Amino acid sequence: MKKVLLALILVALIVVPVTAATGGAAKSDLAVGLNLGTNTGVGVQYRMDKFDIVGNAGLENFGGTLAVDAAANFAFYEFEIEKAKFDVTAGAGLALSVPFDGSGVSLEVIIPVGLFYSMNNDDFPFDFYLRVGPTVRIIKGTKANLFGGYGVLGALWRFN
């Protein structure tokens, strides 16, 4: 059952963004930067109109392990604060934790909800985001709990 669930999630992570891109996504941006949170390290984002794919690689703050995660997000709401435009996003993805001591690997489904701001400035094309959400462990590894949490704060340099 776990293998079937994992396969369905992986297929969804591939099919949903590709479908969005073929549905008329006119703009695509690549951004690279830093990430702070449950996974502290390098963050990458590929934005396609209302969808984006994010990936992070670094160190897990709460366990001393190598952490890698990837998620597909959809911007479902927009708002403005004094001409600054923000997107509210929701998505799904996977997070992998590999301990340095060689003990059990952990694989989790992440369900991030986020707030995204992109500076509309050619001199400083930065994107900022905050993503938080629950996790469900597929492979527990050394972690005892089935459910956990996910949270990252990032700043990315956008390439046009």
Tab-separated table of N, CA and C in Angstrom:
chain	number	residue	atom	x	y	z
A	1	MET	N	0.821	-1.198	0.000
A	1	MET	CA	0.000	0.000	0.000
A	1	MET	C	0.867	1.265	0.000
A	2	LYS	N	1.954	1.242	0.770
A	2	LYS	CA	2.832	2.416	0.820
A	2	LYS	C	3.479	2.688	-0.531
A	3	LYS	N	3.851	1.630	-1.230
A	3	LYS	CA	4.484	1.802	-2.538
A	3	LYS	C	3.501	2.381	-3.548
A	4	VAL	N	2.247	1.964	-3.478
A	4	VAL	CA	1.233	2.494	-4.381
A	4	VAL	C	1.001	3.973	-4.099
A	5	LEU	N	0.904	4.344	-2.824
A	5	LEU	CA	0.715	5.738	-2.444
A	5	LEU	C	1.891	6.589	-2.900
A	6	LEU	N	3.097	6.106	-2.699
A	6	LEU	CA	4.294	6.826	-3.129
A	6	LEU	C	4.301	7.008	-4.642
A	7	ALA	N	3.943	5.971	-5.382
A	7	ALA	CA	3.903	6.060	-6.846
A	7	ALA	C	2.870	7.084	-7.304
A	8	LEU	N	1.697	7.107	-6.669
A	8	LEU	CA	0.668	8.081	-7.030
A	8	LEU	C	1.120	9.511	-6.767
A	9	ILE	N	1.805	9.723	-5.657
A	9	ILE	CA	2.301	11.063	-5.335
A	9	ILE	C	3.343	11.501	-6.345
A	10	LEU	N	4.262	10.626	-6.697
A	10	LEU	CA	5.294	10.969	-7.670
A	10	LEU	C	4.687	11.289	-9.035
A	11	VAL	N	3.686	10.515	-9.451
A	11	VAL	CA	3.021	10.787	-10.724
A	11	VAL	C	2.323	12.147	-10.674
A	12	ALA	N	1.652	12.446	-9.559
A	12	ALA	CA	0.968	13.740	-9.423
A	12	ALA	C	1.951	14.897	-9.477
A	13	LEU	N	3.125	14.727	-8.851
A	13	LEU	CA	4.130	15.794	-8.865
A	13	LEU	C	4.656	16.068	-10.272
A	14	ILE	N	4.605	15.079	-11.134
A	14	ILE	CA	5.064	15.260	-12.505
A	14	ILE	C	3.936	15.753	-13.404
A	15	VAL	N	2.759	15.148	-13.301
A	15	VAL	CA	1.658	15.433	-14.213
A	15	VAL	C	1.058	16.817	-13.999
A	16	VAL	N	0.839	17.225	-12.755
A	16	VAL	CA	0.162	18.503	-12.490
A	16	VAL	C	0.939	19.691	-13.060
A	17	PRO	N	2.238	19.849	-12.785
A	17	PRO	CA	2.946	20.997	-13.363
A	17	PRO	C	3.049	20.949	-14.886
A	18	VAL	N	3.222	19.748	-15.451
A	18	VAL	CA	3.302	19.640	-16.904
A	18	VAL	C	1.970	20.027	-17.528
A	19	THR	N	0.876	19.599	-16.938
A	19	THR	CA	-0.446	19.973	-17.417
A	19	THR	C	-0.636	21.482	-17.350
A	20	ALA	N	-0.202	22.083	-16.276
A	20	ALA	CA	-0.332	23.532	-16.136
A	20	ALA	C	0.484	24.251	-17.199
A	21	ALA	N	1.676	23.758	-17.487
A	21	ALA	CA	2.532	24.404	-18.471
A	21	ALA	C	1.950	24.310	-19.872
A	22	THR	N	1.327	23.201	-20.208
A	22	THR	CA	0.749	23.065	-21.536
A	22	THR	C	-0.585	23.778	-21.648
A	23	GLY	N	-1.153	24.217	-20.521
A	23	GLY	CA	-2.421	24.937	-20.523
A	23	GLY	C	-2.251	26.424	-20.771
A	24	GLY	N	-1.091	26.861	-21.229
A	24	GLY	CA	-0.925	28.252	-21.599
A	24	GLY	C	-0.086	29.064	-20.640
A	25	ALA	N	0.769	28.454	-19.870
A	25	ALA	CA	1.637	29.224	-18.991
A	25	ALA	C	2.577	30.053	-19.846
A	26	ALA	N	2.448	31.362	-19.746
A	26	ALA	CA	3.191	32.245	-20.632
A	26	ALA	C	4.554	32.620	-20.075
A	27	LYS	N	4.745	32.498	-18.782
A	27	LYS	CA	5.970	32.966	-18.166
A	27	LYS	C	6.599	31.841	-17.360
A	28	SER	N	7.897	31.700	-17.466
A	28	SER	CA	8.598	30.737	-16.625
A	28	SER	C	9.834	31.411	-16.063
A	29	ASP	N	10.067	31.251	-14.775
A	29	ASP	CA	11.196	31.866	-14.085
A	29	ASP	C	11.950	30.815	-13.302
A	30	LEU	N	13.250	30.974	-13.261
A	30	LEU	CA	14.095	30.134	-12.424
A	30	LEU	C	14.686	31.020	-11.345
A	31	ALA	N	14.632	30.562	-10.106
A	31	ALA	CA	15.185	31.318	-8.988
A	31	ALA	C	16.002	30.378	-8.110
A	32	VAL	N	17.124	30.869	-7.599
A	32	VAL	CA	18.009	30.084	-6.732
A	32	VAL	C	18.396	30.965	-5.548
A	33	GLY	N	18.448	30.373	-4.357
A	33	GLY	CA	18.813	31.156	-3.192
A	33	GLY	C	18.978	30.319	-1.949
A	34	LEU	N	18.675	30.932	-0.792
A	34	LEU	CA	18.871	30.286	0.502
A	34	LEU	C	17.546	30.027	1.192
A	35	ASN	N	17.561	28.995	1.992
A	35	ASN	CA	16.387	28.496	2.686
A	35	ASN	C	16.726	28.338	4.164
A	36	LEU	N	15.857	28.786	5.049
A	36	LEU	CA	16.034	28.575	6.482
A	36	LEU	C	14.793	27.880	7.026
A	37	GLY	N	14.988	26.918	7.917
A	37	GLY	CA	13.839	26.227	8.507
A	37	GLY	C	14.161	24.782	8.817
A	38	THR	N	13.163	23.919	8.632
A	38	THR	CA	13.398	22.501	8.897
A	38	THR	C	14.440	21.944	7.942
A	39	ASN	N	14.600	22.579	6.798
A	39	ASN	CA	15.643	22.243	5.845
A	39	ASN	C	16.388	23.539	5.548
A	40	THR	N	17.604	23.682	6.055
A	40	THR	CA	18.395	24.886	5.849
A	40	THR	C	19.474	24.604	4.813
A	41	GLY	N	19.452	25.365	3.721
A	41	GLY	CA	20.425	25.142	2.663
A	41	GLY	C	20.080	25.936	1.427
A	42	VAL	N	20.198	25.302	0.274
A	42	VAL	CA	19.978	25.931	-1.016
A	42	VAL	C	18.551	25.638	-1.471
A	43	GLY	N	17.875	26.677	-1.956
A	43	GLY	CA	16.527	26.527	-2.484
A	43	GLY	C	16.502	26.849	-3.968
A	44	VAL	N	15.660	26.136	-4.710
A	44	VAL	CA	15.491	26.351	-6.148
A	44	VAL	C	13.999	26.409	-6.428
A	45	GLN	N	13.611	27.311	-7.332
A	45	GLN	CA	12.212	27.418	-7.713
A	45	GLN	C	12.115	27.573	-9.218
A	46	TYR	N	11.193	26.853	-9.837
A	46	TYR	CA	10.864	27.027	-11.250
A	46	TYR	C	9.398	27.392	-11.306
A	47	ARG	N	9.104	28.615	-11.728
A	47	ARG	CA	7.741	29.143	-11.684
A	47	ARG	C	7.106	29.099	-13.077
A	48	MET	N	5.869	28.593	-13.119
A	48	MET	CA	5.099	28.522	-14.355
A	48	MET	C	3.728	29.117	-14.084
A	49	ASP	N	3.546	30.388	-14.400
A	49	ASP	CA	2.280	31.087	-14.208
A	49	ASP	C	1.776	30.896	-12.781
A	50	LYS	N	0.735	30.123	-12.544
A	50	LYS	CA	0.173	29.930	-11.204
A	50	LYS	C	0.809	28.761	-10.462
A	51	PHE	N	1.610	27.955	-11.137
A	51	PHE	CA	2.272	26.805	-10.513
A	51	PHE	C	3.745	27.091	-10.310
A	52	ASP	N	4.335	26.463	-9.319
A	52	ASP	CA	5.782	26.454	-9.204
A	52	ASP	C	6.236	25.116	-8.636
A	53	ILE	N	7.458	24.794	-8.974
A	53	ILE	CA	8.102	23.604	-8.431
A	53	ILE	C	9.273	24.107	-7.608
A	54	VAL	N	9.336	23.678	-6.358
A	54	VAL	CA	10.406	24.112	-5.470
A	54	VAL	C	11.194	22.906	-4.998
A	55	GLY	N	12.466	23.121	-4.795
A	55	GLY	CA	13.330	22.078	-4.266
A	55	GLY	C	14.324	22.690	-3.303
A	56	ASN	N	14.659	21.954	-2.264
A	56	ASN	CA	15.604	22.419	-1.261
A	56	ASN	C	16.567	21.288	-0.929
A	57	ALA	N	17.809	21.643	-0.722
A	57	ALA	CA	18.817	20.665	-0.292
A	57	ALA	C	19.688	21.330	0.761
A	58	GLY	N	19.866	20.638	1.879
A	58	GLY	CA	20.676	21.206	2.949
A	58	GLY	C	20.708	20.315	4.159
A	59	LEU	N	20.774	20.933	5.321
A	59	LEU	CA	20.826	20.209	6.581
A	59	LEU	C	19.501	20.359	7.317
A	60	GLU	N	19.038	19.269	7.876
A	60	GLU	CA	17.832	19.321	8.682
A	60	GLU	C	18.195	19.874	10.053
A	61	ASN	N	17.531	20.918	10.488
A	61	ASN	CA	17.865	21.580	11.749
A	61	ASN	C	17.554	20.754	12.979
A	62	PHE	N	16.571	19.887	12.896
A	62	PHE	CA	16.137	19.165	14.076
A	62	PHE	C	16.546	17.701	14.010
A	63	GLY	N	17.796	17.413	13.743
A	63	GLY	CA	18.199	16.019	13.704
A	63	GLY	C	19.577	15.745	13.137
A	64	GLY	N	20.294	16.743	12.630
A	64	GLY	CA	21.648	16.531	12.119
A	64	GLY	C	21.714	15.581	10.943
A	65	THR	N	20.875	15.796	9.938
A	65	THR	CA	20.845	14.925	8.770
A	65	THR	C	20.867	15.759	7.495
A	66	LEU	N	21.213	15.097	6.398
A	66	LEU	CA	21.087	15.696	5.082
A	66	LEU	C	19.607	15.683	4.724
A	67	ALA	N	19.075	16.805	4.263
A	67	ALA	CA	17.651	16.908	3.945
A	67	ALA	C	17.463	17.411	2.524
A	68	VAL	N	16.577	16.747	1.793
A	68	VAL	CA	16.227	17.131	0.435
A	68	VAL	C	14.713	17.083	0.334
A	69	ASP	N	14.116	18.131	-0.239
A	69	ASP	CA	12.670	18.091	-0.454
A	69	ASP	C	12.315	18.753	-1.769
A	70	ALA	N	11.169	18.369	-2.309
A	70	ALA	CA	10.649	18.946	-3.542
A	70	ALA	C	9.135	18.962	-3.452
A	71	ALA	N	8.532	20.020	-3.993
A	71	ALA	CA	7.070	20.137	-3.960
A	71	ALA	C	6.584	20.924	-5.162
A	72	ALA	N	5.351	20.651	-5.546
A	72	ALA	CA	4.651	21.438	-6.565
A	72	ALA	C	3.621	22.283	-5.833
A	73	ASN	N	3.587	23.579	-6.118
A	73	ASN	CA	2.677	24.503	-5.445
A	73	ASN	C	1.793	25.202	-6.462
A	74	PHE	N	0.595	25.551	-6.029
A	74	PHE	CA	-0.362	26.268	-6.849
A	74	PHE	C	-0.758	27.554	-6.131
A	75	ALA	N	-0.683	28.684	-6.836
A	75	ALA	CA	-1.110	29.970	-6.258
A	75	ALA	C	-2.625	30.071	-6.411
A	76	PHE	N	-3.335	29.993	-5.283
A	76	PHE	CA	-4.785	29.986	-5.346
A	76	PHE	C	-5.427	31.295	-4.898
A	77	TYR	N	-4.627	32.231	-4.387
A	77	TYR	CA	-5.186	33.505	-3.931
A	77	TYR	C	-4.107	34.573	-4.022
A	78	GLU	N	-4.499	35.790	-4.408
A	78	GLU	CA	-3.575	36.920	-4.485
A	78	GLU	C	-4.144	38.093	-3.700
A	79	PHE	N	-3.262	38.879	-3.093
A	79	PHE	CA	-3.690	40.099	-2.423
A	79	PHE	C	-2.570	41.119	-2.473
A	80	GLU	N	-2.914	42.379	-2.175
A	80	GLU	CA	-1.950	43.473	-2.211
A	80	GLU	C	-1.906	44.194	-0.879
A	81	ILE	N	-0.700	44.632	-0.511
A	81	ILE	CA	-0.504	45.511	0.632
A	81	ILE	C	0.334	46.676	0.117
A	82	GLU	N	-0.267	47.836	-0.017
A	82	GLU	CA	0.397	49.035	-0.536
A	82	GLU	C	1.160	48.764	-1.827
A	83	LYS	N	0.487	48.248	-2.831
A	83	LYS	CA	1.005	47.945	-4.172
A	83	LYS	C	1.979	46.771	-4.210
A	84	ALA	N	2.248	46.119	-3.095
A	84	ALA	CA	3.068	44.912	-3.084
A	84	ALA	C	2.131	43.712	-3.229
A	85	LYS	N	2.361	42.888	-4.265
A	85	LYS	CA	1.489	41.747	-4.544
A	85	LYS	C	2.035	40.473	-3.895
A	86	PHE	N	1.140	39.747	-3.233
A	86	PHE	CA	1.471	38.498	-2.567
A	86	PHE	C	0.618	37.369	-3.133
A	87	ASP	N	1.190	36.165	-3.209
A	87	ASP	CA	0.457	34.966	-3.592
A	87	ASP	C	0.353	34.055	-2.376
A	88	VAL	N	-0.801	33.419	-2.221
A	88	VAL	CA	-0.975	32.363	-1.220
A	88	VAL	C	-0.970	31.063	-1.995
A	89	THR	N	-0.110	30.120	-1.585
A	89	THR	CA	0.069	28.872	-2.326
A	89	THR	C	-0.256	27.660	-1.450
A	90	ALA	N	-0.570	26.567	-2.117
A	90	ALA	CA	-0.753	25.272	-1.461
A	90	ALA	C	-0.195	24.214	-2.400
A	91	GLY	N	0.308	23.140	-1.828
A	91	GLY	CA	0.900	22.122	-2.687
A	91	GLY	C	1.123	20.803	-1.981
A	92	ALA	N	1.920	19.975	-2.628
A	92	ALA	CA	2.270	18.662	-2.086
A	92	ALA	C	3.634	18.271	-2.618
A	93	GLY	N	4.347	17.488	-1.826
A	93	GLY	CA	5.667	17.060	-2.247
A	93	GLY	C	6.225	15.979	-1.344
A	94	LEU	N	7.520	15.761	-1.464
A	94	LEU	CA	8.224	14.743	-0.684
A	94	LEU	C	9.452	15.344	-0.025
A	95	ALA	N	9.774	14.845	1.160
A	95	ALA	CA	10.985	15.249	1.874
A	95	ALA	C	11.746	14.000	2.272
A	96	LEU	N	13.038	14.000	2.019
A	96	LEU	CA	13.909	12.867	2.338
A	96	LEU	C	14.958	13.328	3.339
A	97	SER	N	15.153	12.559	4.406
A	97	SER	CA	16.191	12.841	5.407
A	97	SER	C	17.136	11.654	5.483
A	98	VAL	N	18.429	11.936	5.329
A	98	VAL	CA	19.450	10.892	5.380
A	98	VAL	C	20.415	11.235	6.511
A	99	PRO	N	20.371	10.495	7.639
A	99	PRO	CA	21.266	10.783	8.771
A	99	PRO	C	22.727	10.543	8.414
A	100	PHE	N	23.612	11.373	8.951
A	100	PHE	CA	25.043	11.234	8.698
A	100	PHE	C	25.633	9.992	9.345
A	101	ASP	N	24.991	9.483	10.405
A	101	ASP	CA	25.522	8.307	11.083
A	101	ASP	C	25.124	6.994	10.413
A	102	GLY	N	24.414	7.059	9.296
A	102	GLY	CA	24.059	5.851	8.564
A	102	GLY	C	22.822	5.138	9.079
A	103	SER	N	22.138	5.716	10.070
A	103	SER	CA	20.922	5.078	10.570
A	103	SER	C	19.788	5.263	9.557
A	104	GLY	N	18.576	4.904	9.927
A	104	GLY	CA	17.448	4.844	9.009
A	104	GLY	C	17.099	6.126	8.268
A	105	VAL	N	16.826	5.979	7.009
A	105	VAL	CA	16.401	7.068	6.144
A	105	VAL	C	14.915	7.331	6.385
A	106	SER	N	14.508	8.596	6.329
A	106	SER	CA	13.114	8.972	6.519
A	106	SER	C	12.592	9.615	5.241
A	107	LEU	N	11.384	9.213	4.819
A	107	LEU	CA	10.719	9.798	3.661
A	107	LEU	C	9.344	10.266	4.100
A	108	GLU	N	9.024	11.531	3.778
A	108	GLU	CA	7.772	12.119	4.226
A	108	GLU	C	7.035	12.775	3.069
A	109	VAL	N	5.712	12.768	3.151
A	109	VAL	CA	4.877	13.572	2.263
A	109	VAL	C	4.716	14.920	2.955
A	110	ILE	N	4.998	16.003	2.228
A	110	ILE	CA	4.823	17.343	2.793
A	110	ILE	C	3.643	18.021	2.111
A	111	ILE	N	2.908	18.800	2.886
A	111	ILE	CA	1.739	19.510	2.371
A	111	ILE	C	1.905	20.990	2.739
A	112	PRO	N	2.754	21.715	1.978
A	112	PRO	CA	3.043	23.103	2.350
A	112	PRO	C	1.952	24.090	1.915
A	113	VAL	N	1.688	25.039	2.787
A	113	VAL	CA	0.866	26.201	2.484
A	113	VAL	C	1.800	27.393	2.643
A	114	GLY	N	1.782	28.297	1.673
A	114	GLY	CA	2.789	29.345	1.718
A	114	GLY	C	2.313	30.723	1.340
A	115	LEU	N	3.195	31.665	1.624
A	115	LEU	CA	3.015	33.060	1.259
A	115	LEU	C	4.234	33.431	0.421
A	116	PHE	N	4.003	34.013	-0.773
A	116	PHE	CA	5.059	34.266	-1.736
A	116	PHE	C	5.015	35.729	-2.163
A	117	TYR	N	6.187	36.380	-2.192
A	117	TYR	CA	6.287	37.760	-2.648
A	117	TYR	C	7.438	37.848	-3.650
A	118	SER	N	7.177	38.448	-4.789
A	118	SER	CA	8.191	38.635	-5.814
A	118	SER	C	8.390	40.121	-6.043
A	119	MET	N	9.633	40.589	-5.902
A	119	MET	CA	9.928	42.000	-6.133
A	119	MET	C	9.892	42.269	-7.633
A	120	ASN	N	9.156	43.272	-8.035
A	120	ASN	CA	9.103	43.659	-9.444
A	120	ASN	C	10.143	44.736	-9.705
A	121	ASN	N	11.399	44.350	-9.592
A	121	ASN	CA	12.501	45.278	-9.738
A	121	ASN	C	13.592	44.583	-10.544
A	122	ASP	N	13.968	45.145	-11.682
A	122	ASP	CA	14.990	44.523	-12.529
A	122	ASP	C	16.374	44.541	-11.894
A	123	ASP	N	16.641	45.525	-11.008
A	123	ASP	CA	17.951	45.609	-10.364
A	123	ASP	C	18.102	44.582	-9.244
A	124	PHE	N	17.021	44.301	-8.535
A	124	PHE	CA	17.037	43.342	-7.430
A	124	PHE	C	15.861	42.375	-7.582
A	125	PRO	N	15.987	41.391	-8.472
A	125	PRO	CA	14.873	40.464	-8.714
A	125	PRO	C	14.814	39.342	-7.663
A	126	PHE	N	14.399	39.680	-6.461
A	126	PHE	CA	14.322	38.708	-5.376
A	126	PHE	C	12.902	38.179	-5.202
A	127	ASP	N	12.797	36.930	-4.824
A	127	ASP	CA	11.544	36.313	-4.412
A	127	ASP	C	11.703	35.901	-2.956
A	128	PHE	N	10.667	36.106	-2.173
A	128	PHE	CA	10.665	35.714	-0.767
A	128	PHE	C	9.466	34.813	-0.512
A	129	TYR	N	9.638	33.813	0.339
A	129	TYR	CA	8.514	32.939	0.638
A	129	TYR	C	8.598	32.379	2.048
A	130	LEU	N	7.436	32.016	2.530
A	130	LEU	CA	7.286	31.309	3.794
A	130	LEU	C	6.355	30.149	3.516
A	131	ARG	N	6.799	28.933	3.832
A	131	ARG	CA	5.968	27.738	3.629
A	131	ARG	C	5.939	26.940	4.914
A	132	VAL	N	4.745	26.569	5.340
A	132	VAL	CA	4.573	25.737	6.536
A	132	VAL	C	3.514	24.685	6.232
A	133	GLY	N	3.566	23.590	6.982
A	133	GLY	CA	2.542	22.574	6.795
A	133	GLY	C	2.873	21.282	7.505
A	134	PRO	N	1.926	20.372	7.489
A	134	PRO	CA	2.129	19.074	8.120
A	134	PRO	C	2.895	18.121	7.209
A	135	THR	N	3.444	17.087	7.822
A	135	THR	CA	4.093	16.014	7.080
A	135	THR	C	3.535	14.681	7.553
A	136	VAL	N	3.559	13.713	6.656
A	136	VAL	CA	3.162	12.345	6.984
A	136	VAL	C	4.309	11.438	6.546
A	137	ARG	N	4.855	10.690	7.467
A	137	ARG	CA	6.009	9.842	7.174
A	137	ARG	C	5.577	8.555	6.476
A	138	ILE	N	6.219	8.271	5.359
A	138	ILE	CA	6.003	7.026	4.631
A	138	ILE	C	7.006	5.992	5.131
A	139	ILE	N	8.263	6.424	5.246
A	139	ILE	CA	9.328	5.594	5.806
A	139	ILE	C	9.831	6.322	7.040
A	140	LYS	N	9.661	5.723	8.208
A	140	LYS	CA	9.957	6.417	9.464
A	140	LYS	C	11.443	6.615	9.726
A	141	GLY	N	12.279	5.676	9.347
A	141	GLY	CA	13.690	5.778	9.687
A	141	GLY	C	13.868	5.774	11.189
A	142	THR	N	14.618	6.722	11.719
A	142	THR	CA	14.828	6.795	13.170
A	142	THR	C	13.796	7.687	13.853
A	143	LYS	N	12.918	8.317	13.075
A	143	LYS	CA	11.915	9.209	13.658
A	143	LYS	C	10.743	8.382	14.186
A	144	ALA	N	10.301	8.706	15.391
A	144	ALA	CA	9.280	7.904	16.047
A	144	ALA	C	7.861	8.269	15.620
A	145	ASN	N	7.612	9.507	15.272
A	145	ASN	CA	6.249	9.958	15.001
A	145	ASN	C	5.846	9.751	13.551
A	146	LEU	N	4.567	9.434	13.344
A	146	LEU	CA	4.027	9.298	12.002
A	146	LEU	C	3.794	10.676	11.370
A	147	PHE	N	3.378	11.652	12.173
A	147	PHE	CA	3.101	12.997	11.687
A	147	PHE	C	4.173	13.954	12.188
A	148	GLY	N	4.455	14.959	11.382
A	148	GLY	CA	5.445	15.956	11.762
A	148	GLY	C	5.080	17.310	11.190
A	149	GLY	N	6.043	18.203	11.159
A	149	GLY	CA	5.815	19.541	10.651
A	149	GLY	C	6.909	19.966	9.701
A	150	TYR	N	6.607	20.949	8.876
A	150	TYR	CA	7.510	21.456	7.857
A	150	TYR	C	7.403	22.973	7.863
A	151	GLY	N	8.510	23.659	7.800
A	151	GLY	CA	8.480	25.112	7.728
A	151	GLY	C	9.782	25.651	7.181
A	152	VAL	N	9.701	26.537	6.176
A	152	VAL	CA	10.893	27.150	5.592
A	152	VAL	C	10.613	28.610	5.274
A	153	LEU	N	11.655	29.401	5.368
A	153	LEU	CA	11.647	30.809	4.987
A	153	LEU	C	12.777	30.959	3.988
A	154	GLY	N	12.476	31.519	2.824
A	154	GLY	CA	13.494	31.566	1.783
A	154	GLY	C	13.579	32.896	1.077
A	155	ALA	N	14.755	33.156	0.528
A	155	ALA	CA	15.020	34.303	-0.329
A	155	ALA	C	15.756	33.791	-1.560
A	156	LEU	N	15.201	34.082	-2.727
A	156	LEU	CA	15.739	33.554	-3.974
A	156	LEU	C	16.035	34.683	-4.949
A	157	TRP	N	17.094	34.508	-5.738
A	157	TRP	CA	17.432	35.430	-6.820
A	157	TRP	C	16.785	34.880	-8.086
A	158	ARG	N	15.936	35.656	-8.718
A	158	ARG	CA	15.184	35.218	-9.896
A	158	ARG	C	15.957	35.537	-11.166
A	159	PHE	N	16.128	34.532	-12.025
A	159	PHE	CA	16.767	34.707	-13.327
A	159	PHE	C	15.673	34.861	-14.390
A	160	ASN	N	15.800	35.861	-15.234
A	160	ASN	CA	14.790	36.079	-16.283
A	160	ASN	C	15.275	35.621	-17.627
